[in-house]
XYZ file of C-alpha atoms in Angstrom:
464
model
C 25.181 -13.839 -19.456
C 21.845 -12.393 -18.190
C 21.777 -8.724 -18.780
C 20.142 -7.229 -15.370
C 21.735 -4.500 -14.590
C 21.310 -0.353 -14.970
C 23.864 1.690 -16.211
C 25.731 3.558 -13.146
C 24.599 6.791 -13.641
C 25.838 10.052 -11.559
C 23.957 13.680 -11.767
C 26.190 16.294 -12.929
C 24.736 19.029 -10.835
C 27.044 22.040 -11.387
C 25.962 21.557 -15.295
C 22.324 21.568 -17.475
C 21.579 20.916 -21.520
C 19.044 23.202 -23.232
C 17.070 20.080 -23.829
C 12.670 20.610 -24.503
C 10.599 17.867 -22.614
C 7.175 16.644 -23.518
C 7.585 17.988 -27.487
C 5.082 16.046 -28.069
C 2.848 18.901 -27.623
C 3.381 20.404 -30.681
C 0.865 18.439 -32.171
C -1.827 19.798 -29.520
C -0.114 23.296 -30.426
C -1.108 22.990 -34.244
C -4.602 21.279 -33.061
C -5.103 24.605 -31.519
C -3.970 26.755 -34.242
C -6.170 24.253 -36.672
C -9.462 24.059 -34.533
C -9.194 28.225 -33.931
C -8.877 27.890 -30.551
C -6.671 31.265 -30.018
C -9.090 32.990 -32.021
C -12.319 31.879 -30.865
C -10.924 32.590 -27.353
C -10.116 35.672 -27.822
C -12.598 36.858 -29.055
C -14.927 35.267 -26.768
C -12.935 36.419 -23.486
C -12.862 40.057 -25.054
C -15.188 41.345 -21.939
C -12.315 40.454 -19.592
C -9.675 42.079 -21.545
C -8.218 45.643 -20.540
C -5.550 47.585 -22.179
C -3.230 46.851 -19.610
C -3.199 43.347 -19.926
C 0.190 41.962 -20.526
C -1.093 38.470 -20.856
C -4.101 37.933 -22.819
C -7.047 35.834 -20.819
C -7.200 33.522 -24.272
C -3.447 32.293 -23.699
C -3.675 31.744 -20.318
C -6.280 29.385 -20.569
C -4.953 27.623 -23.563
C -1.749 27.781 -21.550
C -3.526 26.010 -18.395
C -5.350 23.404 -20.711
C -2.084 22.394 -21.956
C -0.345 21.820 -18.555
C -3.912 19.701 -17.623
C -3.479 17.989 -20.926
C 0.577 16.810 -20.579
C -0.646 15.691 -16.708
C -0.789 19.257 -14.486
C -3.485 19.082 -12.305
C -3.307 22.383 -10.383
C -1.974 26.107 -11.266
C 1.515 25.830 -10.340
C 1.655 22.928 -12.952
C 1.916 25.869 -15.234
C 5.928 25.787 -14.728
C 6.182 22.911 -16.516
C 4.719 25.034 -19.720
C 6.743 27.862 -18.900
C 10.192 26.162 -18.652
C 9.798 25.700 -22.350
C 9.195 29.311 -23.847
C 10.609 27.882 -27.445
C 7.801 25.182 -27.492
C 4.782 27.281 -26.037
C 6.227 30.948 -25.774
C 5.818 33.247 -23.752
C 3.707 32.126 -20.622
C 2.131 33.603 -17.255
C 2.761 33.234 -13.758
C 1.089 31.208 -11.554
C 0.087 34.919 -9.597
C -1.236 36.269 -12.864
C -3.531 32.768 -14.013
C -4.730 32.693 -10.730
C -6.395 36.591 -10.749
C -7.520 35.301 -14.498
C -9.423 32.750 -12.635
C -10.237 34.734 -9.982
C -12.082 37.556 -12.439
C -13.800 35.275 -14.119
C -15.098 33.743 -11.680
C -16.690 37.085 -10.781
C -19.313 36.200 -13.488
C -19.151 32.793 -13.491
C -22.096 32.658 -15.938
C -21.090 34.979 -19.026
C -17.396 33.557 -18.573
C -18.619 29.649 -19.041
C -21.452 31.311 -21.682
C -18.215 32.581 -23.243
C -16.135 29.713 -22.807
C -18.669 27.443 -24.236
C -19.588 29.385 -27.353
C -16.110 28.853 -28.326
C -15.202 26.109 -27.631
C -18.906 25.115 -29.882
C -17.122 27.111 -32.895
C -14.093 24.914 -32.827
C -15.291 21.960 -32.809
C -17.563 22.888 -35.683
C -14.088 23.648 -37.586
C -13.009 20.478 -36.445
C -15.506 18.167 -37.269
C -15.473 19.894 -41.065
C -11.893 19.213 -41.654
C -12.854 14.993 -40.120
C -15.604 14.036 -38.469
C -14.510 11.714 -35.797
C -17.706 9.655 -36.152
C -17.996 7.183 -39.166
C -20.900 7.318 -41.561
C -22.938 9.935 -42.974
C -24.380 12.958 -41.233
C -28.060 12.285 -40.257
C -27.793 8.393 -40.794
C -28.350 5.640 -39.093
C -24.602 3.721 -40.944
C -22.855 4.898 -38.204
C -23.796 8.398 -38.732
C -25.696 8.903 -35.494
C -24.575 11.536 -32.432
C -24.860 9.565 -29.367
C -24.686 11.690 -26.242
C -24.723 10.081 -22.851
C -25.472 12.452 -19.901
C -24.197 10.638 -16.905
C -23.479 12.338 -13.120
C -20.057 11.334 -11.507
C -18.670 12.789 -7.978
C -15.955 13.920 -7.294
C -13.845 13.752 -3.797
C -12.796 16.788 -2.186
C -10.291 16.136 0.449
C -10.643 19.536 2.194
C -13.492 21.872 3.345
C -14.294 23.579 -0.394
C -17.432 25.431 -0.783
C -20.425 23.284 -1.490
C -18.748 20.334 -0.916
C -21.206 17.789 0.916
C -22.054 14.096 1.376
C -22.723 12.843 -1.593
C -25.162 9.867 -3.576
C -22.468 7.603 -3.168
C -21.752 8.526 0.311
C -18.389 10.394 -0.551
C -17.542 13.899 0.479
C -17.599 16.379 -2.498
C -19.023 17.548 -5.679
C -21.031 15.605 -7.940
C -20.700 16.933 -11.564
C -23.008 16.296 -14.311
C -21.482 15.493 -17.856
C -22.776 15.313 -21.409
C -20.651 13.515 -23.001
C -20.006 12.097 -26.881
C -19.526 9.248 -27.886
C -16.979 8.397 -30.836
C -18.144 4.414 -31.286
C -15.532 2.037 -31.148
C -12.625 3.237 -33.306
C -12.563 6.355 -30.854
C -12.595 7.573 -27.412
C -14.979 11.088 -26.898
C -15.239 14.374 -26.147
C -17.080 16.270 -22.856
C -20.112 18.406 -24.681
C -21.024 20.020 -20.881
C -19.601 18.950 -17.399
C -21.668 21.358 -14.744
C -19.955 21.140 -11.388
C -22.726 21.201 -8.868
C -23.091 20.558 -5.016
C -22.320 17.454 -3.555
C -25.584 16.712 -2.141
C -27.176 17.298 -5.770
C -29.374 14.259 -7.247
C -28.091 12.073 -10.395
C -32.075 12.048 -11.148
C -34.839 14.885 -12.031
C -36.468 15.731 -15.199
C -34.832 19.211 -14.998
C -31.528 18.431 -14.148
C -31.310 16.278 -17.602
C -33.099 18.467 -19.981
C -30.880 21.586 -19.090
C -27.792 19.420 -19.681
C -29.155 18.070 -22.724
C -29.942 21.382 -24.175
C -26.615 22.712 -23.100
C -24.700 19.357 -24.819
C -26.712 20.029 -28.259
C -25.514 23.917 -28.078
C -22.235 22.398 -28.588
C -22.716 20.467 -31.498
C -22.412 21.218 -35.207
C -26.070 22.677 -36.499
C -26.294 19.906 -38.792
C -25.260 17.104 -36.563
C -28.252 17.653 -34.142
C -30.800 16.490 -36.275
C -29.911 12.339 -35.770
C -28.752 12.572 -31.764
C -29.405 9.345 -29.623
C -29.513 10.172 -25.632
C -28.527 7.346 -23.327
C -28.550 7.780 -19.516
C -29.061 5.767 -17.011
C -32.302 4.827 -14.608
C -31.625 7.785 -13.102
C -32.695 9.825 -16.548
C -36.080 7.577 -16.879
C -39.106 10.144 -16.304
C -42.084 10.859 -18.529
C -41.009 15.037 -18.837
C -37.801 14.090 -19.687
C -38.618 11.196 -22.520
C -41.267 13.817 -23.547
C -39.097 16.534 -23.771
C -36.698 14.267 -26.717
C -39.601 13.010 -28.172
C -40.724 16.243 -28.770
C -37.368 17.457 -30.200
C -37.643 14.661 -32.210
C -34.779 12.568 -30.947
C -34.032 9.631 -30.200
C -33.488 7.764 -26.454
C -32.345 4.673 -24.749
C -32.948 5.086 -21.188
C -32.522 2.952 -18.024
C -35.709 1.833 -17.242
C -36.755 0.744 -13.051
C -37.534 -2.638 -12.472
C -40.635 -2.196 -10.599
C -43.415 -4.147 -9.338
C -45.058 -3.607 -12.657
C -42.199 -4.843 -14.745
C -42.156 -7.864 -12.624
C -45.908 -8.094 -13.487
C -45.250 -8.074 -17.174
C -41.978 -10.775 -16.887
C -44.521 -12.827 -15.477
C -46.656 -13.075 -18.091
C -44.010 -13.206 -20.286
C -43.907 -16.157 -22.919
C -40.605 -17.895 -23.152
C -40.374 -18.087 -26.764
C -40.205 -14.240 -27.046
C -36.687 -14.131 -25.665
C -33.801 -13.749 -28.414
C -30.060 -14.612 -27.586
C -28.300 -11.343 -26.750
C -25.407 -10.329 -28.867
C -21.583 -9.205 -28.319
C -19.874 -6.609 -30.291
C -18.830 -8.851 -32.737
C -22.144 -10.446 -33.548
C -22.511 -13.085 -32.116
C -24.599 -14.630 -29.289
C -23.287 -14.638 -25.308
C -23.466 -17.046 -23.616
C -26.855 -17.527 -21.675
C -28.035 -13.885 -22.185
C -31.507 -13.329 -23.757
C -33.473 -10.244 -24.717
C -37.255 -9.771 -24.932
C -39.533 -6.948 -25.756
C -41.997 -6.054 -22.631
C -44.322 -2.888 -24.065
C -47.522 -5.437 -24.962
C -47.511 -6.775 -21.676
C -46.674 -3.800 -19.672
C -50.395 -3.628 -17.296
C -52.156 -0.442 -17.957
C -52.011 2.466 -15.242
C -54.530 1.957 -12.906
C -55.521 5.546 -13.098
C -56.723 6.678 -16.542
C -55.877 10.462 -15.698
C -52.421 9.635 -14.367
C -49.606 11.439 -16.743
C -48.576 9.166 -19.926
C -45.170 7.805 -21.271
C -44.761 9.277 -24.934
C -46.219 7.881 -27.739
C -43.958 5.299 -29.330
C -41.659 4.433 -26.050
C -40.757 0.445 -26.241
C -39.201 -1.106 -23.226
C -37.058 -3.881 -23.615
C -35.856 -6.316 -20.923
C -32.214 -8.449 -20.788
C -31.874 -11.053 -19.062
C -28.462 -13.198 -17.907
C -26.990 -15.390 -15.025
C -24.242 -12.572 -13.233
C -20.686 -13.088 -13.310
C -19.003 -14.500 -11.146
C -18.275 -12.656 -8.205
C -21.026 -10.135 -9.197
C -22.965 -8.940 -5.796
C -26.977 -10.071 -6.016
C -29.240 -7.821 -6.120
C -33.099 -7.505 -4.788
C -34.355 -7.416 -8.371
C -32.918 -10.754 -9.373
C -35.634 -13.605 -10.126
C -34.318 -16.737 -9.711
C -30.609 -16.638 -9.659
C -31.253 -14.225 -13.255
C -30.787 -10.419 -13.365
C -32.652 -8.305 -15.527
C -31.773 -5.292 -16.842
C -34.533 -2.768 -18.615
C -34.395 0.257 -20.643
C -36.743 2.323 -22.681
C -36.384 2.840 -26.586
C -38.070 4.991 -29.313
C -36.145 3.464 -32.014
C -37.866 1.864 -34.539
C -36.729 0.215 -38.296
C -35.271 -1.740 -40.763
C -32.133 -3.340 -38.993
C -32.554 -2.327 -35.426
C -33.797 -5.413 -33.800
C -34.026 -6.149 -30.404
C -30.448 -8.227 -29.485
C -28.773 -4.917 -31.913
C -30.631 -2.378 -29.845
C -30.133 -4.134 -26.292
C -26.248 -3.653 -27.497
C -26.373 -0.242 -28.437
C -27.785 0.895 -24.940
C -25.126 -1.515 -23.430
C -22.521 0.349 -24.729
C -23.468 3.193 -22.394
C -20.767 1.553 -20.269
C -18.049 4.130 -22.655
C -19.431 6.534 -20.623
C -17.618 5.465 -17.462
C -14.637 5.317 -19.588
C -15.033 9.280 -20.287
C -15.443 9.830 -17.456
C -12.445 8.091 -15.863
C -10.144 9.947 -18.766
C -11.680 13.209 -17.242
C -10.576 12.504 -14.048
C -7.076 11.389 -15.358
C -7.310 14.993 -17.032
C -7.687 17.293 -14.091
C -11.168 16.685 -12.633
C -9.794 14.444 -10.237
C -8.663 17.330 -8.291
C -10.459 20.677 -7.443
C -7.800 23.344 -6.721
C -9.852 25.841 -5.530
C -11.600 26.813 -2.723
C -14.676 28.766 -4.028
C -17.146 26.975 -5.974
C -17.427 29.497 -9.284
C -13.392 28.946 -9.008
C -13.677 25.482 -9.767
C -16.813 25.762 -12.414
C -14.039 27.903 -14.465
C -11.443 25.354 -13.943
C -13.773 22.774 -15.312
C -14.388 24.453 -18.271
C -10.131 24.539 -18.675
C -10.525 20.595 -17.834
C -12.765 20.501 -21.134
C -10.657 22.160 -23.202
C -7.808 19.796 -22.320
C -9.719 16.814 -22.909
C -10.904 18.076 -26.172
C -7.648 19.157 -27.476
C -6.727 15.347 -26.769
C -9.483 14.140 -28.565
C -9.135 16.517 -31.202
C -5.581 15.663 -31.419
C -6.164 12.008 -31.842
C -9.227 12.994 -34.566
C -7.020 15.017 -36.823
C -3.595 12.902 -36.637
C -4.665 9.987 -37.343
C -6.355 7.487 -39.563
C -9.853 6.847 -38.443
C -9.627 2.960 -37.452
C -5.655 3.723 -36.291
C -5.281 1.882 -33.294
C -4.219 5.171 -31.341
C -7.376 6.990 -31.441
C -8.634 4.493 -28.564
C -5.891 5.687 -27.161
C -6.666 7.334 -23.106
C -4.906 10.149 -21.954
C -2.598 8.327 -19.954
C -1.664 6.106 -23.052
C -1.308 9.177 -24.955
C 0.952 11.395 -23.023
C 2.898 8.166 -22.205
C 3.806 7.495 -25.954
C 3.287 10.567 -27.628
C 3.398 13.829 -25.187
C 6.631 12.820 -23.201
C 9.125 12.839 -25.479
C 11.989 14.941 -25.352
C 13.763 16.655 -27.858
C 16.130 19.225 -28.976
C 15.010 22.382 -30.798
C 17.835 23.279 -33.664
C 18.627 26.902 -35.251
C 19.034 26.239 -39.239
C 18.834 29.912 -40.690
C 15.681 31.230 -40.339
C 13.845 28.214 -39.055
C 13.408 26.377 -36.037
C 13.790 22.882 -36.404
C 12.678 20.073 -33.546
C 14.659 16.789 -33.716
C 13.443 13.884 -32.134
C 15.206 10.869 -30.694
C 15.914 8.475 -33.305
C 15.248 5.164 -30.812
C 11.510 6.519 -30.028
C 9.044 3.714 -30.344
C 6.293 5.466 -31.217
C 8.170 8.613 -33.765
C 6.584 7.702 -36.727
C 2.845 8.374 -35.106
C 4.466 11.155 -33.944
C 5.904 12.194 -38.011
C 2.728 10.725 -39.471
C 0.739 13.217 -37.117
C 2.481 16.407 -37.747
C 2.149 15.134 -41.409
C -1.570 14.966 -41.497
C -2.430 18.219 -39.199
C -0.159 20.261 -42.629
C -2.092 18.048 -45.136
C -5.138 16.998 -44.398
């Protein structure tokens, strides 16, 4: 007998149970209690409070990252938080976040200053009690802060202030993001994410130093001595490569194929390609890499502005995909990829580095968990609205992250985890919250496929 049938279920309607959905969140409760967030917060938003608030700026915004973080999108996704005043106590009205939002915004500047600074303390606390990255601080064994700056757009689907035609011909905002990288037993967490108008370049010199210098604000002091930058093309200019050289960091940049790297593939030997590499080590299939800085021509003017002093610009080369669309800087059926270096040492050869900067792809996957995390969706109208509101974006992202950093084992399979996996698996489940004396006790459903991450979490955020 083939069992293909649902249950007949009917809806009593005249009756409810005092049941508590996505418990989950009590883990990204405690993360907040561990990391300081309510703390930092409040002191931080202490310009905005008056003695007649009722509800203090620092919970509202904790209380709007966690409706972003279980799946909210928008203000009124705040009801799902409130419904559940046992879990996350007492919370504000949709009315009353929306005049926190609108105040701040009144300063945009000190409020995201403000925002910012705390949100660098706690993740300071964080990293202390487990660094998500492996290795040693300062080290090349894994110990390296890689921060990719990346710009994405965003969609608006109604006449919001600044919104405009974008680079990618879309009508919106196009954000710029700094964002971490955890390496491959983790996901990441969004240093800066600067909402800016939609007709706003990915590239200029500017642009990327005032990100970068905003991303490194948010790290640990003593993590931003070993930091690796990785953008794209659109991040290759001599101020910019200057500008890290000169803080004595390290880069792996997109570099143009231009006339003048098609000069130097030319003269290129064919013995001085290498078989690229895959993440496991070894070679793929019909993919080579080759070093290009001895046979780069000279400028032709000897006055014209210089790269910095120990740049190396390496080339890949491999047959695309199938299905992959051509492109103009193809040679013979072949597409070649460039990017600009400053790394140098034992161990980093050429197929090891060429895989490094290919793992800038991670970025896109950041930046598709912030969208599935609220910047998807704009709520507001005004522009300084929506800067706030991706600061609250942030903080829900992180608290995943930070979640995932603190719960669980290091190589556990559920810190790749994305937010959609996550709330999914962990977040949703219900639960029913049990009066034994003096205590509050939550009791989980017994069947849950995933309750012993879930036990083995709440273990490690009261041990570890």
């Amino acid at each position: 007998m083939k069992h293909n049938r649902y249950p007949h279920l009917v809806v009593d309607t005249d009756r409810s149970e005092s049941l508590t959905s996505t418990t989950g969140a009590v883990l990204l409760r405690k993360t907040m209690q561990i990391a300081g967030l309510d703390t930092a917060l409040t002191t931080a938003l202490m310009p905005w409070t008056t003695s007649r608030t009722v509800h203090h700026p620092a919970k509202v915004l904790l209380d709007l990252a966690t409706a972003v973080a279980v799946g909210g999108d928008c203000v009124s996704d705040l009801a799902i938080v409130r419904a559940q005043p046992a879990l996350f106590g007492t919370v504000a009205s949709d009315p009353t976040a929306s005049r926190l939002i609108n105040t701040l915004a009144e300063d945009s500047t000190a409020a995201v200053a403000a925002i910012r600074q705390a949100r660098a303390h706690c993740r300071e606390r964080v990293w202390a009690r487990r660094r998500p990255l492996d290795g040693r601080p300062g080290s090349f064994d894994g110990g390296q802060v890689i921060i990719d700056l990346d710009a994405t757009t965003v969609t608006a689907h109604s006449d919001k202030e600044h919104a405009e035609i974008n680079y990618k011909r879309q009508y919106g905002h196009a954000p710029m993001c700094a964002l971490l990288d955890h390496g491959q037993y983790g996901t990441g967490e969004p240093l800066i994410c600067d909402l800016r108008r939609g007709g706003a370049s990915p590239q200029g010199a500017d642009l990327h130093i005032t990100t970068l210098s905003a991303a490194l604000d948010q790290l640990p002091a003593g993590e931003r001595g070993q930091v690796l930058v990785r953008t794209d093309a659109a991040g290759c200019s001599k101020e910019f490569l200057g500008h890290i050289t000169d803080a004595g960091l390290q880069y792996s940049i997109g570099y143009i194929v231009s006339d003048t790297i098609k000069t130097a593939l030319a003269h290129l030997p064919e013995q001085a390609w290498q078989p690229a590499i895959d993440t496991h080590g070894e070679p793929r299939l019909d993919a080579h890499v080759a070093e290009l800085t001895s046979t780069i021509p000279a400028p032709a003017h000897a006055d014209a502005p210089s790269w910095p002093a120990g740049m190396r610009v390496i080339v890949r080369r491999e047959y695309p995909h199938s299905g992959a669309q051509l492109r103009l800087t193809d040679i013979d059926g072949r597409r070649y990829t460039v990017f600009a270096t400053n790394t140098r040492g034992t161990g980093w050869t050429l197929p090891t580095l060429e895989l490094r900067h290919r793992q800038r792809a991670r970025a896109e996957d950041r930046i598709r968990n912030l969208k599935d995390t609220g910047l998807a969706n704009l709520p507001f109208q005004a522009f300084t609205k929506n800067q706030i509101w991706l600061e609250i974006v942030c903080l829900a992202t992180e608290l995943l992250v930070w979640t995932q950093t603190l719960c669980w084992d290091p190589h556990a399979t559920i810190r790749r985890w994305e937010p959609k996996q996550l709330r999914l698996r962990i977040l949703a489940v219900a639960g029913r919250i049990i009066h034994s004396g003096r205590r509050q006790l939550l009791r989980l459903p017994t069947n849950w496929p995933h309750l012993k991450a879930i036990t083995t979490g709440w273990t490690a955020l009261h041990t570890t």
